[in-house]
PDB file of C-alpha atoms in Angstrom:
ATOM      1  CA  MET A   1       4.817 -14.935   5.879  1.00  0.00           C
ATOM      2  CA  LYS A   2       7.757 -12.499   6.255  1.00  0.00           C
ATOM      3  CA  ILE A   3       5.334  -9.572   6.480  1.00  0.00           C
ATOM      4  CA  THR A   4       3.373 -11.342   9.244  1.00  0.00           C
ATOM      5  CA  LYS A   5       6.562 -11.971  11.233  1.00  0.00           C
ATOM      6  CA  LEU A   6       7.701  -8.359  10.899  1.00  0.00           C
ATOM      7  CA  LEU A   7       4.321  -7.057  12.087  1.00  0.00           C
ATOM      8  CA  ALA A   8       4.426  -9.415  15.074  1.00  0.00           C
ATOM      9  CA  ILE A   9       7.884  -8.142  16.011  1.00  0.00           C
ATOM     10  CA  ALA A  10       6.645  -4.542  15.755  1.00  0.00           C
ATOM     11  CA  LEU A  11       3.844  -5.315  18.229  1.00  0.00           C
ATOM     12  CA  LEU A  12       6.043  -7.016  20.842  1.00  0.00           C
ATOM     13  CA  PRO A  13       6.967  -3.864  22.854  1.00  0.00           C
ATOM     14  CA  SER A  14       3.322  -2.934  23.277  1.00  0.00           C
ATOM     15  CA  LEU A  15       2.345  -6.483  24.179  1.00  0.00           C
ATOM     16  CA  TRP A  16       5.009  -6.408  26.891  1.00  0.00           C
ATOM     17  CA  SER A  17       3.500  -3.146  28.186  1.00  0.00           C
ATOM     18  CA  TYR A  18       0.128  -4.862  28.295  1.00  0.00           C
ATOM     19  CA  THR A  19       1.428  -7.553  30.637  1.00  0.00           C
ATOM     20  CA  GLN A  20       2.469  -4.784  33.016  1.00  0.00           C
ATOM     21  CA  ALA A  21      -0.984  -3.194  33.014  1.00  0.00           C
ATOM     22  CA  GLN A  22      -3.676  -3.739  35.600  1.00  0.00           C
ATOM     23  CA  GLU A  23      -6.623  -5.896  34.547  1.00  0.00           C
ATOM     24  CA  VAL A  24      -9.806  -3.918  35.196  1.00  0.00           C
ATOM     25  CA  VAL A  25     -13.424  -3.891  34.176  1.00  0.00           C
ATOM     26  CA  SER A  26     -13.316  -1.142  31.595  1.00  0.00           C
ATOM     27  CA  PRO A  27     -15.900   1.658  31.849  1.00  0.00           C
ATOM     28  CA  LEU A  28     -15.549   2.015  28.067  1.00  0.00           C
ATOM     29  CA  LYS A  29     -17.237  -1.325  27.315  1.00  0.00           C
ATOM     30  CA  ASN A  30     -20.103  -1.015  24.765  1.00  0.00           C
ATOM     31  CA  LYS A  31     -19.263   2.666  24.111  1.00  0.00           C
ATOM     32  CA  VAL A  32     -18.442   4.317  20.776  1.00  0.00           C
ATOM     33  CA  SER A  33     -15.782   6.962  20.165  1.00  0.00           C
ATOM     34  CA  LEU A  34     -15.447   9.457  17.326  1.00  0.00           C
ATOM     35  CA  ALA A  35     -12.311  11.550  16.831  1.00  0.00           C
ATOM     36  CA  ALA A  36     -10.923  14.114  14.415  1.00  0.00           C
ATOM     37  CA  THR A  37      -7.419  13.182  13.272  1.00  0.00           C
ATOM     38  CA  LEU A  38      -4.409  15.016  11.892  1.00  0.00           C
ATOM     39  CA  SER A  39      -1.763  12.731  10.416  1.00  0.00           C
ATOM     40  CA  TYR A  40       1.416  12.938   8.377  1.00  0.00           C
ATOM     41  CA  ASN A  41       0.798  10.194   5.883  1.00  0.00           C
ATOM     42  CA  ASN A  42       0.906   9.024   2.273  1.00  0.00           C
ATOM     43  CA  TYR A  43      -1.663  10.335  -0.151  1.00  0.00           C
ATOM     44  CA  LEU A  44      -2.811   8.832  -3.457  1.00  0.00           C
ATOM     45  CA  THR A  45      -3.528  10.844  -6.598  1.00  0.00           C
ATOM     46  CA  THR A  46      -3.650  10.441 -10.389  1.00  0.00           C
ATOM     47  CA  TYR A  47      -4.431  12.523 -13.475  1.00  0.00           C
ATOM     48  CA  ALA A  48      -5.836  11.492 -16.849  1.00  0.00           C
ATOM     49  CA  PRO A  49      -3.010  12.122 -19.349  1.00  0.00           C
ATOM     50  CA  ALA A  50      -3.417  14.475 -22.314  1.00  0.00           C
ATOM     51  CA  PRO A  51      -3.145  12.986 -25.842  1.00  0.00           C
ATOM     52  CA  ALA A  52       0.463  12.474 -26.928  1.00  0.00           C
ATOM     53  CA  THR A  53       2.623  10.295 -29.164  1.00  0.00           C
ATOM     54  CA  ALA A  54       4.176   8.609 -26.111  1.00  0.00           C
ATOM     55  CA  HIS A  55       3.059   8.086 -22.503  1.00  0.00           C
ATOM     56  CA  SER A  56       4.759   7.095 -19.246  1.00  0.00           C
ATOM     57  CA  VAL A  57       3.140   5.522 -16.189  1.00  0.00           C
ATOM     58  CA  TYR A  58       4.696   5.664 -12.729  1.00  0.00           C
ATOM     59  CA  ALA A  59       4.111   3.340  -9.801  1.00  0.00           C
ATOM     60  CA  PRO A  60       2.468   4.870  -6.690  1.00  0.00           C
ATOM     61  CA  GLU A  61       4.902   5.937  -3.983  1.00  0.00           C
ATOM     62  CA  ALA A  62       4.544   5.346  -0.247  1.00  0.00           C
ATOM     63  CA  ASN A  63       7.609   6.872   1.358  1.00  0.00           C
ATOM     64  CA  TRP A  64       8.582   9.814   3.578  1.00  0.00           C
ATOM     65  CA  ALA A  65       9.365  11.975   0.542  1.00  0.00           C
ATOM     66  CA  ASN A  66       5.760  11.714  -0.670  1.00  0.00           C
ATOM     67  CA  LYS A  67       3.695  12.612   2.403  1.00  0.00           C
ATOM     68  CA  ARG A  68       1.603  15.528   3.596  1.00  0.00           C
ATOM     69  CA  MET A  69      -0.671  16.544   6.450  1.00  0.00           C
ATOM     70  CA  LEU A  70      -4.087  14.888   6.203  1.00  0.00           C
ATOM     71  CA  VAL A  71      -7.250  15.365   8.243  1.00  0.00           C
ATOM     72  CA  GLY A  72      -9.852  12.665   8.833  1.00  0.00           C
ATOM     73  CA  LEU A  73     -12.275  10.949  11.184  1.00  0.00           C
ATOM     74  CA  ASP A  74     -11.633   7.868  13.291  1.00  0.00           C
ATOM     75  CA  GLY A  75     -14.333   5.695  14.884  1.00  0.00           C
ATOM     76  CA  ASN A  76     -14.100   2.957  17.522  1.00  0.00           C
ATOM     77  CA  TRP A  77     -16.582   0.541  19.054  1.00  0.00           C
ATOM     78  CA  PHE A  78     -15.496  -0.905  22.411  1.00  0.00           C
ATOM     79  CA  LEU A  79     -16.766  -4.466  22.060  1.00  0.00           C
ATOM     80  CA  SER A  80     -15.648  -5.693  25.488  1.00  0.00           C
ATOM     81  CA  ASN A  81     -13.417  -4.847  28.432  1.00  0.00           C
ATOM     82  CA  THR A  82     -10.340  -5.470  26.292  1.00  0.00           C
ATOM     83  CA  TRP A  83     -11.163  -5.263  22.569  1.00  0.00           C
ATOM     84  CA  LYS A  84     -12.361  -2.507  20.243  1.00  0.00           C
ATOM     85  CA  LEU A  85     -13.194  -2.307  16.549  1.00  0.00           C
ATOM     86  CA  ASN A  86     -11.639   0.562  14.594  1.00  0.00           C
ATOM     87  CA  PHE A  87     -13.112   1.954  11.376  1.00  0.00           C
ATOM     88  CA  SER A  88     -12.409   4.968   9.182  1.00  0.00           C
ATOM     89  CA  ALA A  89     -13.518   5.950   5.679  1.00  0.00           C
ATOM     90  CA  GLY A  90     -13.572   8.905   3.313  1.00  0.00           C
ATOM     91  CA  PHE A  91     -14.869   9.895  -0.121  1.00  0.00           C
ATOM     92  CA  SER A  92     -14.323  12.798  -2.500  1.00  0.00           C
ATOM     93  CA  PHE A  93     -15.670  13.776  -5.928  1.00  0.00           C
ATOM     94  CA  SER A  94     -14.904  16.696  -8.207  1.00  0.00           C
ATOM     95  CA  LYS A  95     -16.147  17.760 -11.658  1.00  0.00           C
ATOM     96  CA  GLU A  96     -14.612  20.311 -14.039  1.00  0.00           C
ATOM     97  CA  PRO A  97     -16.561  21.715 -17.015  1.00  0.00           C
ATOM     98  CA  GLY A  98     -14.821  21.840 -20.405  1.00  0.00           C
ATOM     99  CA  TYR A  99     -14.291  24.804 -22.735  1.00  0.00           C
ATOM    100  CA  SER A 100     -13.594  24.831 -26.480  1.00  0.00           C
ATOM    101  CA  LYS A 101     -10.390  26.078 -28.068  1.00  0.00           C
ATOM    102  CA  LYS A 102     -10.218  29.778 -28.915  1.00  0.00           C
ATOM    103  CA  ILE A 103      -8.366  30.506 -32.133  1.00  0.00           C
ATOM    104  CA  GLY A 104      -5.850  33.320 -32.054  1.00  0.00           C
ATOM    105  CA  VAL A 105      -5.112  35.896 -34.707  1.00  0.00           C
ATOM    106  CA  GLY A 106      -1.509  35.849 -35.815  1.00  0.00           C
ATOM    107  CA  SER A 107       0.874  37.183 -33.188  1.00  0.00           C
ATOM    108  CA  VAL A 108      -1.611  39.797 -31.969  1.00  0.00           C
ATOM    109  CA  ILE A 109      -4.189  37.630 -30.188  1.00  0.00           C
ATOM    110  CA  PRO A 110      -2.880  34.409 -28.615  1.00  0.00           C
ATOM    111  CA  GLU A 111      -4.633  31.078 -28.980  1.00  0.00           C
ATOM    112  CA  TYR A 112      -6.243  29.394 -25.970  1.00  0.00           C
ATOM    113  CA  SER A 113      -6.112  25.593 -26.034  1.00  0.00           C
ATOM    114  CA  THR A 114      -9.042  23.353 -25.114  1.00  0.00           C
ATOM    115  CA  VAL A 115      -9.943  22.994 -21.450  1.00  0.00           C
ATOM    116  CA  PRO A 116     -11.061  19.335 -21.186  1.00  0.00           C
ATOM    117  CA  SER A 117     -14.123  18.383 -19.185  1.00  0.00           C
ATOM    118  CA  ALA A 118     -12.991  16.126 -16.361  1.00  0.00           C
ATOM    119  CA  HIS A 119     -14.080  14.403 -13.205  1.00  0.00           C
ATOM    120  CA  SER A 120     -12.295  12.543 -10.434  1.00  0.00           C
ATOM    121  CA  LEU A 121     -13.252  10.534  -7.391  1.00  0.00           C
ATOM    122  CA  GLY A 122     -11.427   9.009  -4.476  1.00  0.00           C
ATOM    123  CA  ALA A 123     -12.304   6.712  -1.600  1.00  0.00           C
ATOM    124  CA  THR A 124     -10.484   5.273   1.407  1.00  0.00           C
ATOM    125  CA  VAL A 125     -11.459   2.700   4.000  1.00  0.00           C
ATOM    126  CA  ALA A 126      -9.566   1.153   6.917  1.00  0.00           C
ATOM    127  CA  LEU A 127     -10.524  -1.529   9.430  1.00  0.00           C
ATOM    128  CA  GLY A 128      -8.734  -2.853  12.500  1.00  0.00           C
ATOM    129  CA  PHE A 129      -9.032  -4.565  15.871  1.00  0.00           C
ATOM    130  CA  ASP A 130      -7.221  -3.230  18.930  1.00  0.00           C
ATOM    131  CA  ARG A 131      -6.349  -4.807  22.266  1.00  0.00           C
ATOM    132  CA  PHE A 132      -6.697  -1.923  24.712  1.00  0.00           C
ATOM    133  CA  PHE A 133      -5.929  -1.599  28.395  1.00  0.00           C
ATOM    134  CA  HIS A 134      -5.976   1.013  31.129  1.00  0.00           C
ATOM    135  CA  ALA A 135      -2.650   2.080  32.595  1.00  0.00           C
ATOM    136  CA  LYS A 136      -2.045   0.756  36.089  1.00  0.00           C
ATOM    137  CA  SER A 137      -1.318   4.181  37.563  1.00  0.00           C
ATOM    138  CA  ASN A 138      -4.159   6.095  35.871  1.00  0.00           C
ATOM    139  CA  GLN A 139      -7.285   4.589  34.305  1.00  0.00           C
ATOM    140  CA  ASN A 140      -7.818   7.704  32.202  1.00  0.00           C
ATOM    141  CA  PHE A 141      -4.684   6.707  30.273  1.00  0.00           C
ATOM    142  CA  VAL A 142      -5.617   4.019  27.721  1.00  0.00           C
ATOM    143  CA  TRP A 143      -3.094   2.162  25.575  1.00  0.00           C
ATOM    144  CA  TYR A 144      -3.955   0.070  22.540  1.00  0.00           C
ATOM    145  CA  VAL A 145      -2.224  -2.110  19.983  1.00  0.00           C
ATOM    146  CA  GLY A 146      -3.508  -4.007  16.958  1.00  0.00           C
ATOM    147  CA  PRO A 147      -3.449  -4.644  13.200  1.00  0.00           C
ATOM    148  CA  ARG A 148      -4.872  -2.364  10.494  1.00  0.00           C
ATOM    149  CA  LEU A 149      -6.017  -3.129   6.950  1.00  0.00           C
ATOM    150  CA  GLY A 150      -6.519  -0.203   4.580  1.00  0.00           C
ATOM    151  CA  PHE A 151      -7.503   0.430   0.978  1.00  0.00           C
ATOM    152  CA  ALA A 152      -7.442   3.641  -1.096  1.00  0.00           C
ATOM    153  CA  TYR A 153      -8.698   4.168  -4.656  1.00  0.00           C
ATOM    154  CA  VAL A 154      -8.678   7.154  -7.029  1.00  0.00           C
ATOM    155  CA  ASN A 155     -10.027   7.515 -10.573  1.00  0.00           C
ATOM    156  CA  SER A 156      -9.607  10.407 -13.002  1.00  0.00           C
ATOM    157  CA  ALA A 157     -11.129  10.912 -16.479  1.00  0.00           C
ATOM    158  CA  ALA A 158     -10.845  13.766 -18.984  1.00  0.00           C
ATOM    159  CA  ASN A 159     -12.573  14.369 -22.328  1.00  0.00           C
ATOM    160  CA  TYR A 160     -10.093  16.043 -24.658  1.00  0.00           C
ATOM    161  CA  GLU A 161     -11.124  17.030 -28.184  1.00  0.00           C
ATOM    162  CA  GLU A 162      -8.771  14.379 -29.522  1.00  0.00           C
ATOM    163  CA  ALA A 163      -9.627  11.525 -27.148  1.00  0.00           C
ATOM    164  CA  TYR A 164     -11.188  10.374 -23.889  1.00  0.00           C
ATOM    165  CA  SER A 165      -8.476   9.639 -21.298  1.00  0.00           C
ATOM    166  CA  GLN A 166      -8.635   7.704 -18.025  1.00  0.00           C
ATOM    167  CA  ALA A 167      -6.320   6.905 -15.115  1.00  0.00           C
ATOM    168  CA  GLU A 168      -6.756   5.070 -11.826  1.00  0.00           C
ATOM    169  CA  ALA A 169      -4.640   4.010  -8.866  1.00  0.00           C
ATOM    170  CA  PHE A 170      -5.057   2.023  -5.669  1.00  0.00           C
ATOM    171  CA  ASN A 171      -3.089   1.229  -2.516  1.00  0.00           C
ATOM    172  CA  ALA A 172      -3.615  -1.783  -0.246  1.00  0.00           C
ATOM    173  CA  ARG A 173      -1.982  -1.540   3.180  1.00  0.00           C
ATOM    174  CA  ILE A 174      -1.389  -3.671   6.278  1.00  0.00           C
ATOM    175  CA  ALA A 175       0.151  -2.223   9.419  1.00  0.00           C
ATOM    176  CA  ALA A 176       0.787  -2.723  13.111  1.00  0.00           C
ATOM    177  CA  THR A 177      -0.638   0.198  15.104  1.00  0.00           C
ATOM    178  CA  VAL A 178       0.210   1.454  18.601  1.00  0.00           C
ATOM    179  CA  GLY A 179      -1.455   4.394  20.315  1.00  0.00           C
ATOM    180  CA  ALA A 180      -2.571   6.012  23.549  1.00  0.00           C
ATOM    181  CA  ASP A 181      -5.561   8.158  24.529  1.00  0.00           C
ATOM    182  CA  TYR A 182      -5.830  10.339  27.614  1.00  0.00           C
ATOM    183  CA  TYR A 183      -9.307  11.193  28.907  1.00  0.00           C
ATOM    184  CA  LEU A 184      -9.386  14.826  30.060  1.00  0.00           C
ATOM    185  CA  VAL A 185     -13.032  14.278  31.019  1.00  0.00           C
ATOM    186  CA  GLU A 186     -13.495  10.802  32.428  1.00  0.00           C
ATOM    187  CA  ASN A 187     -14.682   8.329  29.779  1.00  0.00           C
ATOM    188  CA  THR A 188     -15.970  11.208  27.612  1.00  0.00           C
ATOM    189  CA  PHE A 189     -13.449  13.660  26.108  1.00  0.00           C
ATOM    190  CA  PHE A 190      -9.954  12.574  25.090  1.00  0.00           C
ATOM    191  CA  VAL A 191      -6.808  13.476  23.180  1.00  0.00           C
ATOM    192  CA  GLY A 192      -4.502  10.882  21.717  1.00  0.00           C
ATOM    193  CA  VAL A 193      -1.483   9.949  19.646  1.00  0.00           C
ATOM    194  CA  GLN A 194      -0.961   7.007  17.317  1.00  0.00           C
ATOM    195  CA  ILE A 195       1.761   5.573  15.084  1.00  0.00           C
ATOM    196  CA  ASP A 196       2.412   2.498  12.940  1.00  0.00           C
ATOM    197  CA  PRO A 197       5.721   0.871  13.975  1.00  0.00           C
ATOM    198  CA  LEU A 198       5.735  -1.107  10.732  1.00  0.00           C
ATOM    199  CA  ALA A 199       3.580  -0.916   7.593  1.00  0.00           C
ATOM    200  CA  TYR A 200       3.521  -2.558   4.161  1.00  0.00           C
ATOM    201  CA  THR A 201       1.825  -0.960   1.139  1.00  0.00           C
ATOM    202  CA  TYR A 202       1.185  -2.376  -2.331  1.00  0.00           C
ATOM    203  CA  GLY A 203       0.176   0.127  -5.027  1.00  0.00           C
ATOM    204  CA  VAL A 204      -0.903  -0.002  -8.671  1.00  0.00           C
ATOM    205  CA  HIS A 205      -1.250   2.906 -11.144  1.00  0.00           C
ATOM    206  CA  THR A 206      -2.995   2.374 -14.514  1.00  0.00           C
ATOM    207  CA  ILE A 207      -3.521   4.763 -17.456  1.00  0.00           C
ATOM    208  CA  LYS A 208      -5.599   4.428 -20.645  1.00  0.00           C
ATOM    209  CA  PRO A 209      -4.855   7.608 -22.631  1.00  0.00           C
ATOM    210  CA  GLN A 210      -7.328   6.945 -25.481  1.00  0.00           C
ATOM    211  CA  PRO A 211     -10.018   4.393 -26.382  1.00  0.00           C
ATOM    212  CA  ASN A 212      -8.077   2.566 -29.115  1.00  0.00           C
ATOM    213  CA  VAL A 213      -4.949   2.135 -26.976  1.00  0.00           C
ATOM    214  CA  GLY A 214      -4.522  -0.584 -24.372  1.00  0.00           C
ATOM    215  CA  SER A 215      -4.017   0.283 -20.718  1.00  0.00           C
ATOM    216  CA  ARG A 216      -0.589   0.328 -19.069  1.00  0.00           C
ATOM    217  CA  SER A 217       0.117  -0.327 -15.377  1.00  0.00           C
ATOM    218  CA  ALA A 218       2.982   0.005 -12.924  1.00  0.00           C
ATOM    219  CA  ASP A 219       3.088  -1.294  -9.344  1.00  0.00           C
ATOM    220  CA  SER A 220       5.180  -0.842  -6.202  1.00  0.00           C
ATOM    221  CA  HIS A 221       5.958  -2.448  -2.822  1.00  0.00           C
ATOM    222  CA  ASN A 222       6.866  -0.338   0.185  1.00  0.00           C
ATOM    223  CA  PHE A 223       7.868  -1.022   3.797  1.00  0.00           C
ATOM    224  CA  SER A 224       7.688   1.848   6.275  1.00  0.00           C
ATOM    225  CA  VAL A 225       8.975   2.140   9.851  1.00  0.00           C
ATOM    226  CA  LEU A 226       7.296   4.535  12.316  1.00  0.00           C
ATOM    227  CA  ALA A 227       4.713   5.474   9.699  1.00  0.00           C
ATOM    228  CA  ALA A 228       1.604   7.681   9.859  1.00  0.00           C
ATOM    229  CA  PRO A 229       2.146   9.638  13.118  1.00  0.00           C
ATOM    230  CA  THR A 230      -1.307  10.888  14.121  1.00  0.00           C
ATOM    231  CA  LEU A 231      -2.872  13.302  16.617  1.00  0.00           C
ATOM    232  CA  LYS A 232      -6.477  12.763  17.747  1.00  0.00           C
ATOM    233  CA  ILE A 233      -9.140  14.649  19.648  1.00  0.00           C
ATOM    234  CA  GLY A 234     -12.583  13.211  20.221  1.00  0.00           C
ATOM    235  CA  PHE A 235     -15.505  12.091  22.340  1.00  0.00           C
ATOM    236  CA  THR A 236     -16.747   8.778  23.675  1.00  0.00           C
ATOM    237  CA  PHE A 237     -20.460   8.211  24.158  1.00  0.00           C
TER     238      PHE A 237
END
């Protein structure tokens, strides 16, 4: 309940701006937009741990000290004169071949340790609804405000000579989002900015370093203010 109240408070300034806007029949109704995005945001990663006599697991972080520039795609479907559906998703997969240990000879030829075969995958998805409106002074200037739900998942596995190791992590996120797009070409080509006045993220990180050892997890809760500043450039069609 506290999270819901905080998100509502974060949306109040934009809702006030909406009451000042001119009600119009939007030319964007029934259109779809697609934009490339550049954001300064949290990222999620994990690595399968190497065999050891002791292991540590750390909770995922979601703070300003653990962010980087990220690129992505953002899609919107303008359902009516005032509402649009927002959707974004991404997927990645990588595979690394393994190589056997090379034995050294005394102090003359060094030994090369095993390179484990490994693979990792990651996926993200976000969904939201926005109340949008055209600015009273210029209909090419479009404001929007709404909630966002997001989920990110990563999995990593490595096959060491001693054991098969796995690790996974996920983040679940809810946020209030405010943004504005300006159409340089009427109803077609736009640039925009977006930010989350308030966001909450719950994360879990789990490792299973070898088959005969139970898994171990750590979790975290994070509240962010003015999170995920984003630049956009795209088309509406």
